[in-house]
Coordinates of C-alpha atoms and ligand atoms in Angstrom, one line a residue:
X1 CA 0.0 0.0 0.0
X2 CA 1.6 3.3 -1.0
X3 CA 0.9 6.2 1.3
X4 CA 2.7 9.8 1.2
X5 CA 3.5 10.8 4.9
X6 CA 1.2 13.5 4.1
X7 CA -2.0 13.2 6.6
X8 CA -5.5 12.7 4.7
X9 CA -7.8 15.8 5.9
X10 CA -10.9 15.6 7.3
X11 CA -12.7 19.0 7.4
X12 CA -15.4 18.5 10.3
X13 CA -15.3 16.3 13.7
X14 CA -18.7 15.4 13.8
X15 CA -19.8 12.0 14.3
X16 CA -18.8 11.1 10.1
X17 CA -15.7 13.0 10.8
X18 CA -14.5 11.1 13.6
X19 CA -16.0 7.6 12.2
X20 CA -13.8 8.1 9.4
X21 CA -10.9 9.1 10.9
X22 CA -11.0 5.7 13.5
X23 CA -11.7 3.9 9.9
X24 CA -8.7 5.2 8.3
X25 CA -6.2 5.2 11.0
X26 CA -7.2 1.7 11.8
X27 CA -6.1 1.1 8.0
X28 CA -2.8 2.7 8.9
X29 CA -3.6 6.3 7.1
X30 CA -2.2 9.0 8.9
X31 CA -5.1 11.6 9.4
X32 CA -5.7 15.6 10.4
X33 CA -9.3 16.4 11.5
X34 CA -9.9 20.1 11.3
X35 CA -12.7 21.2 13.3
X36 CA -14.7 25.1 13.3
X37 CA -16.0 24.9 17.1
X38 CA -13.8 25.0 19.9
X39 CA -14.1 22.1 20.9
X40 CA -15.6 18.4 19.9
X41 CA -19.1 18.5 21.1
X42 CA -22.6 16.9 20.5
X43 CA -26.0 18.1 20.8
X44 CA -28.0 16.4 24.0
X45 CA -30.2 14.6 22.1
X46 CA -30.3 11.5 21.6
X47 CA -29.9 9.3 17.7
X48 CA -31.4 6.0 17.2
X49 CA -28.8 3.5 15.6
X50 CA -30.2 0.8 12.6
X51 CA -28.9 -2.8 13.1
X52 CA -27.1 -1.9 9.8
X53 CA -24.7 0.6 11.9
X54 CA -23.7 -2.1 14.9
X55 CA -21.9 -3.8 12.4
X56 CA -19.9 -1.0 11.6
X57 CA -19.4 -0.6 15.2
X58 CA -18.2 -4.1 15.0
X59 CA -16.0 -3.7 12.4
X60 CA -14.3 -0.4 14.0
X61 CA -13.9 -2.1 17.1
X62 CA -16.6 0.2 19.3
X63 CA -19.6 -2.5 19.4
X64 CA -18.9 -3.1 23.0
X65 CA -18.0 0.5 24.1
X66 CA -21.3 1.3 22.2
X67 CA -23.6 -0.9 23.7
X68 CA -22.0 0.2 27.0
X69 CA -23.9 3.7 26.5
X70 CA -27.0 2.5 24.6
X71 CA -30.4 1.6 25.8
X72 CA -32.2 -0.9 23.6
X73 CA -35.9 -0.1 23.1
X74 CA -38.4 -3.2 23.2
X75 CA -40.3 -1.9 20.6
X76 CA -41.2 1.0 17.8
X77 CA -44.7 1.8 18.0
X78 CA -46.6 4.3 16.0
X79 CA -49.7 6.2 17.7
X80 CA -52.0 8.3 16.3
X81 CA -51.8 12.2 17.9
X82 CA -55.3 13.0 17.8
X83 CA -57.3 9.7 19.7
X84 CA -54.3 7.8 21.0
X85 CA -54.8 4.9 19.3
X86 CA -51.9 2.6 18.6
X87 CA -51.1 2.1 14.6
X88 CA -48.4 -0.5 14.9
X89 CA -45.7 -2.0 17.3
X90 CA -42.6 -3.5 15.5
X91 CA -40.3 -5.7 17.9
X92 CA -37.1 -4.2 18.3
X93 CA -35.6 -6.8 21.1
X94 CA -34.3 -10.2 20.4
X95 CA -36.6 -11.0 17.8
X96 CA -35.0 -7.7 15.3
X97 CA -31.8 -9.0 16.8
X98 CA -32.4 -12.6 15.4
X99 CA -33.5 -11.2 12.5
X100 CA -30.9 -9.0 11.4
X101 CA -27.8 -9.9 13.3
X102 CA -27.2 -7.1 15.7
X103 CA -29.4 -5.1 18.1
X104 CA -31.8 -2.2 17.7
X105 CA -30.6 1.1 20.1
X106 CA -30.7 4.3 20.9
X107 CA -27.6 6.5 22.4
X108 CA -27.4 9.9 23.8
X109 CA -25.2 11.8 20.4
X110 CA -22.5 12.7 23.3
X111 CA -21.8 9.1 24.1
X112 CA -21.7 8.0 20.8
X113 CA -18.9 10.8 19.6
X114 CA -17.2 10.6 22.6
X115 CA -16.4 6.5 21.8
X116 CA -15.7 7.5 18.6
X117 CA -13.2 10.3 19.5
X118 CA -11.5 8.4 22.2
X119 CA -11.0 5.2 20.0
X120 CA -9.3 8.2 17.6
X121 CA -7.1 9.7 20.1
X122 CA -5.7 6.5 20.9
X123 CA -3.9 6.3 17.4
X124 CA -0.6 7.8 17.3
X125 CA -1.6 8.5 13.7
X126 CA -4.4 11.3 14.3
X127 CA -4.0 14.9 14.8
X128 CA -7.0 16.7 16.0
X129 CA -7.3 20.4 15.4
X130 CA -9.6 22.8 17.0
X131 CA -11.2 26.4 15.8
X132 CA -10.2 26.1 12.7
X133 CA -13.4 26.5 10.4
X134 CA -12.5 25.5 6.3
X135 CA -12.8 28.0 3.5
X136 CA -11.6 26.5 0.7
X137 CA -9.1 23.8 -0.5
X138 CA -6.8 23.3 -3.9
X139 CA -5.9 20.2 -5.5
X140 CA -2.3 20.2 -6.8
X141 CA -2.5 17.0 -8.2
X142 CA -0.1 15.5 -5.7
X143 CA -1.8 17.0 -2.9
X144 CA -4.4 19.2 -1.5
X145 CA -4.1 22.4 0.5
X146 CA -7.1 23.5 2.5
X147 CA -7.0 27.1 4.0
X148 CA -8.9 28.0 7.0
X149 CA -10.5 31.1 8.0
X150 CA -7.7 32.6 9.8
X151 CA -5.4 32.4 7.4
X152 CA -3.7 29.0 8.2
X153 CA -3.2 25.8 5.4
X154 CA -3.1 22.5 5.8
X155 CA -1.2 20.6 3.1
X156 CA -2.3 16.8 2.8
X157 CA -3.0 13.9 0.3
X158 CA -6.3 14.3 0.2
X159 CA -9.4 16.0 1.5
X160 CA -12.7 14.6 2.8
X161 CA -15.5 17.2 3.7
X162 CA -17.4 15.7 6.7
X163 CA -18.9 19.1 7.0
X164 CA -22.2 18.6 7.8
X165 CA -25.2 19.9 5.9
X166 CA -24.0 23.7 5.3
X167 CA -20.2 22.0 3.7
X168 CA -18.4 24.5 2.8
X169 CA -15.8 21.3 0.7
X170 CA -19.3 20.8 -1.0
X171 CA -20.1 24.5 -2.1
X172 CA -16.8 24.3 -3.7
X173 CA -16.7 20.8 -4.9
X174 CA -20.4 20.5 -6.1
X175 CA -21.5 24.3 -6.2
X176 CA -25.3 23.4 -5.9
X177 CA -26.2 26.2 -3.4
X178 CA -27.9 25.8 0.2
X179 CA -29.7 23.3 1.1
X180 CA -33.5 22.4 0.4
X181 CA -35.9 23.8 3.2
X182 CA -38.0 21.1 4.1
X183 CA -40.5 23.2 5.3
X184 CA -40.5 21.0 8.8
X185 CA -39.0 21.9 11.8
X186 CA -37.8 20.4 14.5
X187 CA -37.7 21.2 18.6
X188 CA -35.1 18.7 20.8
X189 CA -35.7 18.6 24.3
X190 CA -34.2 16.5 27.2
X191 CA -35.8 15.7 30.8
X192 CA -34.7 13.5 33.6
X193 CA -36.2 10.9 34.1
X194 CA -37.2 11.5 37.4
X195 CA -39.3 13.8 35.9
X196 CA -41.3 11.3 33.8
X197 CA -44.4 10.4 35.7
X198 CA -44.9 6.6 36.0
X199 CA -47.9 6.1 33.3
X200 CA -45.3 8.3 30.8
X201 CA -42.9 5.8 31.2
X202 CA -42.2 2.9 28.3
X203 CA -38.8 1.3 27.3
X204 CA -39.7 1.8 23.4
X205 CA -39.2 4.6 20.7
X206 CA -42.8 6.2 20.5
X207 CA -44.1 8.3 17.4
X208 CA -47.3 10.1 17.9
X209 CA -48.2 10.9 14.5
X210 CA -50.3 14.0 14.0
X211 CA -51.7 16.4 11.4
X212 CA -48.4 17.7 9.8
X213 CA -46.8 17.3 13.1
X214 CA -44.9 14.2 15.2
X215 CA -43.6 13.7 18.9
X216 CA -40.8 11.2 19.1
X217 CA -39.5 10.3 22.4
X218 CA -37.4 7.3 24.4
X219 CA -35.3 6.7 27.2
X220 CA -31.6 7.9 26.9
X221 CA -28.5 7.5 28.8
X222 CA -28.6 4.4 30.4
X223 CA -32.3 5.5 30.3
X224 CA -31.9 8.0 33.0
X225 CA -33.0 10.7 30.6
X226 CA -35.7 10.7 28.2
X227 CA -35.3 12.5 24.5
X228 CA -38.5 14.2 23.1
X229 CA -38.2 15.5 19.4
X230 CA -41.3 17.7 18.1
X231 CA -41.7 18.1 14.3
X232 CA -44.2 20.8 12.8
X233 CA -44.5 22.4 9.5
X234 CA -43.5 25.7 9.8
X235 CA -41.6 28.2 7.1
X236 CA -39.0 29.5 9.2
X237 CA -35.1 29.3 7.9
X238 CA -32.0 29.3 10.4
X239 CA -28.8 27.5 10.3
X240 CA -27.1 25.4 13.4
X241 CA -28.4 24.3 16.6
X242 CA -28.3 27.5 18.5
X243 CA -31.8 28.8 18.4
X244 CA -34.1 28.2 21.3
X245 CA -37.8 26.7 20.5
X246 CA -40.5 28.8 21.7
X247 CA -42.1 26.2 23.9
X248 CA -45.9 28.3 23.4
X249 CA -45.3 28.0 19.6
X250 CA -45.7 24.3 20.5
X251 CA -48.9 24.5 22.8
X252 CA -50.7 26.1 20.1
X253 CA -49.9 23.8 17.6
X254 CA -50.5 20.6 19.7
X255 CA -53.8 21.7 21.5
X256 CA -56.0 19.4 19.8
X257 CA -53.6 16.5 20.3
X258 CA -53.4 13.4 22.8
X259 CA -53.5 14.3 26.7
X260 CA -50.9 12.2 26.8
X261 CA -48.5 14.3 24.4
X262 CA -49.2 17.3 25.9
X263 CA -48.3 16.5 28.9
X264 CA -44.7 15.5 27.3
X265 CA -44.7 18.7 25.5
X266 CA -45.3 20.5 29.2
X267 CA -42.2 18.8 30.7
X268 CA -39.0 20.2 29.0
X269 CA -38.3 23.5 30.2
X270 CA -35.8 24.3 27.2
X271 CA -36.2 23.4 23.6
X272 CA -33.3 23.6 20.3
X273 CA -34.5 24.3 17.2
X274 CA -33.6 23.1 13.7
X275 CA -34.8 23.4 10.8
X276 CA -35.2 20.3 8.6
X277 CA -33.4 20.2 5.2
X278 CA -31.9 18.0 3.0
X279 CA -31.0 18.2 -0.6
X280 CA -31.5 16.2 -3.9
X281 CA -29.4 13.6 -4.1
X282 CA -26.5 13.1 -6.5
X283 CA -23.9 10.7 -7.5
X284 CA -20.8 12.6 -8.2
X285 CA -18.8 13.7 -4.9
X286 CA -15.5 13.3 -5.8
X287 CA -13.0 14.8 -7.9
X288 CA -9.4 14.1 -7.9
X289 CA -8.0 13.9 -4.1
X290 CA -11.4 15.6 -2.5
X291 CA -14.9 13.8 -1.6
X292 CA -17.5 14.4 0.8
X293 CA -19.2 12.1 3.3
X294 CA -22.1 12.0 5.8
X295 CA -24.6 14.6 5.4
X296 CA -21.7 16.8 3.1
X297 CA -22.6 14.3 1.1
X298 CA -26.0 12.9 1.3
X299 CA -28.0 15.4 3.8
X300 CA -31.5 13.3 4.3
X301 CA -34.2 14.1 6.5
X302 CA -34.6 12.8 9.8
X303 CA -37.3 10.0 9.8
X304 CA -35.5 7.3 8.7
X305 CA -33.4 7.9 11.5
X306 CA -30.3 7.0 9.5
X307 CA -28.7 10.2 8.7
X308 CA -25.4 9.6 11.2
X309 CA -25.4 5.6 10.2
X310 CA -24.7 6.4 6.8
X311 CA -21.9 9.0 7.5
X312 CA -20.7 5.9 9.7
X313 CA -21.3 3.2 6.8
X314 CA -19.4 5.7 4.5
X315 CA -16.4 5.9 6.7
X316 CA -16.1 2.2 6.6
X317 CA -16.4 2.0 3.0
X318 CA -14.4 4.9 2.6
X319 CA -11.1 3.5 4.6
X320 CA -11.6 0.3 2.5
X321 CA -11.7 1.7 -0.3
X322 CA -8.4 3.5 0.0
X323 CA -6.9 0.7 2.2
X324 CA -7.5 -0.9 -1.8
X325 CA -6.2 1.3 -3.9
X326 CA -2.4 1.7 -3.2
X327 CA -2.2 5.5 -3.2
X328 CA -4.6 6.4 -5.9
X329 CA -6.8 8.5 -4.0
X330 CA -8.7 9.2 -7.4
X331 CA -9.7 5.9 -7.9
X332 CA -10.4 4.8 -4.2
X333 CA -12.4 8.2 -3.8
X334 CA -14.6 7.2 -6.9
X335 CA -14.9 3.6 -6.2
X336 CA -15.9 4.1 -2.6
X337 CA -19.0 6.7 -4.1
X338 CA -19.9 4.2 -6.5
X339 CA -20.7 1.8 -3.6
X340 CA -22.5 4.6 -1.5
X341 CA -25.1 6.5 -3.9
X342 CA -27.9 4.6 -4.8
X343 CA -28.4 3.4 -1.0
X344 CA -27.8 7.2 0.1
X345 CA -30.1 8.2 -2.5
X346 CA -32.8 5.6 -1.4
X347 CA -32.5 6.8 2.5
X348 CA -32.6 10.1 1.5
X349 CA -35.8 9.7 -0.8
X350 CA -37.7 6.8 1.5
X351 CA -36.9 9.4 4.2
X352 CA -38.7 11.8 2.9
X353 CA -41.8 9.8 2.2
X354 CA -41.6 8.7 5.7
X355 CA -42.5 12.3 6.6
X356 CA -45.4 12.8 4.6
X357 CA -46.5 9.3 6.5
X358 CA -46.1 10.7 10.0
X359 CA -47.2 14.3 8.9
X360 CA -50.7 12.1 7.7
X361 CA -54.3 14.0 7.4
X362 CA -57.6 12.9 6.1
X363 CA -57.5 10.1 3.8
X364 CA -53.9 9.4 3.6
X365 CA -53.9 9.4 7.7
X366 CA -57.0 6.7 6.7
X367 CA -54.5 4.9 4.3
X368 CA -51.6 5.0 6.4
X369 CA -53.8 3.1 9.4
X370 CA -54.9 0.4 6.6
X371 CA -51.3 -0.2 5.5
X372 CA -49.6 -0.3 8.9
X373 CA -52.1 -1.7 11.1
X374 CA -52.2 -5.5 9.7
X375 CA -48.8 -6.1 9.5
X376 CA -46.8 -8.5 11.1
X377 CA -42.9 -7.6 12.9
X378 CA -41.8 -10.0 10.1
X379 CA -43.8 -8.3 7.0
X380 CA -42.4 -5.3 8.8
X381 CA -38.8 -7.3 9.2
X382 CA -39.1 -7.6 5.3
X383 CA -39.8 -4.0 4.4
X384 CA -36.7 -2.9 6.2
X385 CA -34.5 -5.4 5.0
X386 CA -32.8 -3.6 2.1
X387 CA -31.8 -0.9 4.3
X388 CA -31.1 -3.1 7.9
X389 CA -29.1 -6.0 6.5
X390 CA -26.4 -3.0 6.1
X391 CA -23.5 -3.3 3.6
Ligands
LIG1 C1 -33.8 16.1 14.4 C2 -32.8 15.1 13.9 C3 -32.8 13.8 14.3 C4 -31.9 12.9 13.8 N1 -32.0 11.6 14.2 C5 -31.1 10.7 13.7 C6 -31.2 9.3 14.1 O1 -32.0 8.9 14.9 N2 -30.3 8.4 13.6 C7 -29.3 8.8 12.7 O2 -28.5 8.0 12.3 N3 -29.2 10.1 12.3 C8 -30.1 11.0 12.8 N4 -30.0 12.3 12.4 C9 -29.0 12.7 11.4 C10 -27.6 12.9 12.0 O3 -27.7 13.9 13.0 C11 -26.7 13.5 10.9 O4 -26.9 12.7 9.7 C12 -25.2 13.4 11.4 O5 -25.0 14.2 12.5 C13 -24.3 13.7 10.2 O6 -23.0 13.7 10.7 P1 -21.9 14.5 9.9 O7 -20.6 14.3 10.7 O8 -21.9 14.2 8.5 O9 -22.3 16.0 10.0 P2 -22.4 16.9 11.4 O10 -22.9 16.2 12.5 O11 -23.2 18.2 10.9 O12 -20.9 17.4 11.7 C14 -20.3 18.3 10.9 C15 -19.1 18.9 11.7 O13 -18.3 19.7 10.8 C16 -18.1 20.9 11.5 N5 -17.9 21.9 10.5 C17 -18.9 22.5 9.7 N6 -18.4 23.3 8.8 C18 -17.0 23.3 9.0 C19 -16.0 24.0 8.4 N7 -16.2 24.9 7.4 N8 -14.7 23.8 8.8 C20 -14.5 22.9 9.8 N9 -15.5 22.2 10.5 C21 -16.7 22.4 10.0 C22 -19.3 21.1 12.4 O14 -19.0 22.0 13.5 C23 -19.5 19.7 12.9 O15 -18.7 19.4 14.0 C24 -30.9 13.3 12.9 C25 -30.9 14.6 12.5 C26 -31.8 15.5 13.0 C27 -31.7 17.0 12.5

């Protein structure tokens, strides 16, 4: 395997940031992550993790650490916002487990980039770099040279934007503008769980579908916290994390819903806001020694809950890929995004429909009762195959 002593760069230290550089050191690639904040930090919310993604875990050598911090729901169940009804239940215990090979879960996003970062910093071969936001990058050929806001450059073999969903590697890779305003937004709140009363309390991930709305929530932590995320339509724009929710924004729009979802919606005293976009998906995302991964990439919407998994699925692919192809970072950057787009492209479109399910009124919220209701964990098993038997 030929390899310059030239670090590969990896603009962002989110959670695809930091999967990939654990994938690539462990492939003996040295690496330079190049973070914008001041530090490596997660929201507190919590991210529920696909069978597909404990694999990877496995393969990067976190599945234990990983299953240290994660709780692992008994079921998914669907209920409708407005009489309470339930619309379906799909085992997520043993019997997913059985089915699929590895474990349905849940994990607080702190835990999970904090296993990822420490497995990193283990490895004499990474070099982590703080404040340091991207601006723009030029490919020599032999190498790349990325330049940062203040001024600084990084020289390196090549360049992989993990970025997020405002990249600024993409703007200049791709060039296709901001991303598409979903027109949902979302409010992330956390409470502890001493605050849950008793008839609140359930050890599964819970969706209360209403009129173009949804209240997810589940038990975090070690389940000694409980995560509630609140979608609503809503035309509002911002970018990041930062903004608070205004929590009577949210008892207007839920007053006609569930008792029981109210009272959720009562409980957090603070709310984030974000709003929900994604863009269309493509399949070109490399050129020469630069590609993208994780939502750079592929932004999707959240209801597939699969957004980080694939940034983690990537990295795997990603280090392989390169671990292949003997220093041509060309090659291994085009190979590795012919194996990733068309099951990006299918989260990132099945996501989507997933909304207008959960966002259901009048007939379709008829239709999506008829569909759901009859069906059995392994008709449901079956449906999710293509996406949970993983790579
Ligand atoms: C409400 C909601 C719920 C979700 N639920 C789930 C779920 O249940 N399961 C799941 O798998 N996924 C879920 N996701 C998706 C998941 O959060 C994202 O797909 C995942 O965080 C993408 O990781 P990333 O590393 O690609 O990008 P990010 O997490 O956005 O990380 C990008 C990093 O790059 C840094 N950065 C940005 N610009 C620069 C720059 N110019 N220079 C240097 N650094 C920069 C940022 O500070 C950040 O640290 C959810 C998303 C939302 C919004």
């Amino acid at each position: 395997m030929a390899k310059t002593d030239l670090p590969i760069l990896i603009a962002g230290g989110g959670i695809g940031g930091f999967a990939a550089a654990l994938a690539l050191t462990q492939k003996g690639f040295p690496v330079q992550v190049i973070e914008r904040a001041a530090d490596f930090h997660e929201l507190g919310a919590g991210i529920q993790l696909g069978p597909n993604v404990f694999r990877m875990f496995e393969l990067l050598g976190v599945g234990n650490e990983m299953s240290h911090w994660a709780v692992f729901p008994d079921n998914l169940i669907m209920r409708d916002a407005l009489d309470g009804t339930e619309i379906t239940r799909i085992p997520t215990g043993e019997p997913l487990h059985r089915r699929f090979g590895y474990p349905y879960a849940v994990i607080h996003r702190a835990d999970l980039h904090k296993v990822l970062i420490d497995a990193v910093k283990r490895s004499p071969l990474a070099k982590l770099t703080t404040s340091c936001k991207v601006v723009s990058f030029e490919d020599r050929g032999d190498r790349v040279v990325v330049k940062t806001e203040a001024g600084e450059t990084f020289d390196g073999a090549a360049l992989i934007g993990a970025d997020g969903l405002w990249s600024a590697v993409r703007s200049q890779l791709v060039g296709d503008g901001k991303p598409r305003v979903s027109g949902h937004i979302a409010y992330r709140g956390v409470i502890p769980l001493a605050q849950v009363p008793d008839h609140l309390r359930e050890n599964n991930v819970v969706l209360w579908a209403g009129p173009k709305t949804h209240l997810v929530h589940y038990p975090l932590h070690r389940g000694e916290v409980y995560n509630l995320v609140v979608v609503f339509h809503s035309s509002r724009y911002e970018e990041g994390w930062d903004t608070y929710g205004d929590p009577s924004e949210l008892r207007e729009r839920f007053a006609a819903q569930h008792p029981k979802v109210r009272e959720f919606l009562a409980m957090a005293n603070e709310w984030k806001m974000w709003v929900l976009c994604d863009r269309e998906p493509i399949s070109h995302w490399s050129v020469g020694r630069v590609t993208l991964l994780g939502d750079a990439a592929h932004p999707m919407l959240q209801y597939l809950a699969q957004g980080g998994c694939m940034a983690i699925e990537d990295a795997v692919v990603l280090a392989r890929s390169l671990a292949q192809a003997k220093g041509d970072y060309n090659g291994a950057f085009l190979a590795y995004q012919q194996q990733r787009y068309l099951r990006t492209t299918r989260v990132q479109l099945t996501a989507r429909m997933y909304g207008d399910i959960y966002h259901a009124t009048d007939a379709v919220r008829d239709l999506r009762r008829q569909m759901l209701a009859g069906r059995t964990p392994e008709q449901a098993y079956n449906g999710m195959a293509w996406l949970y038997d993983g790579i």
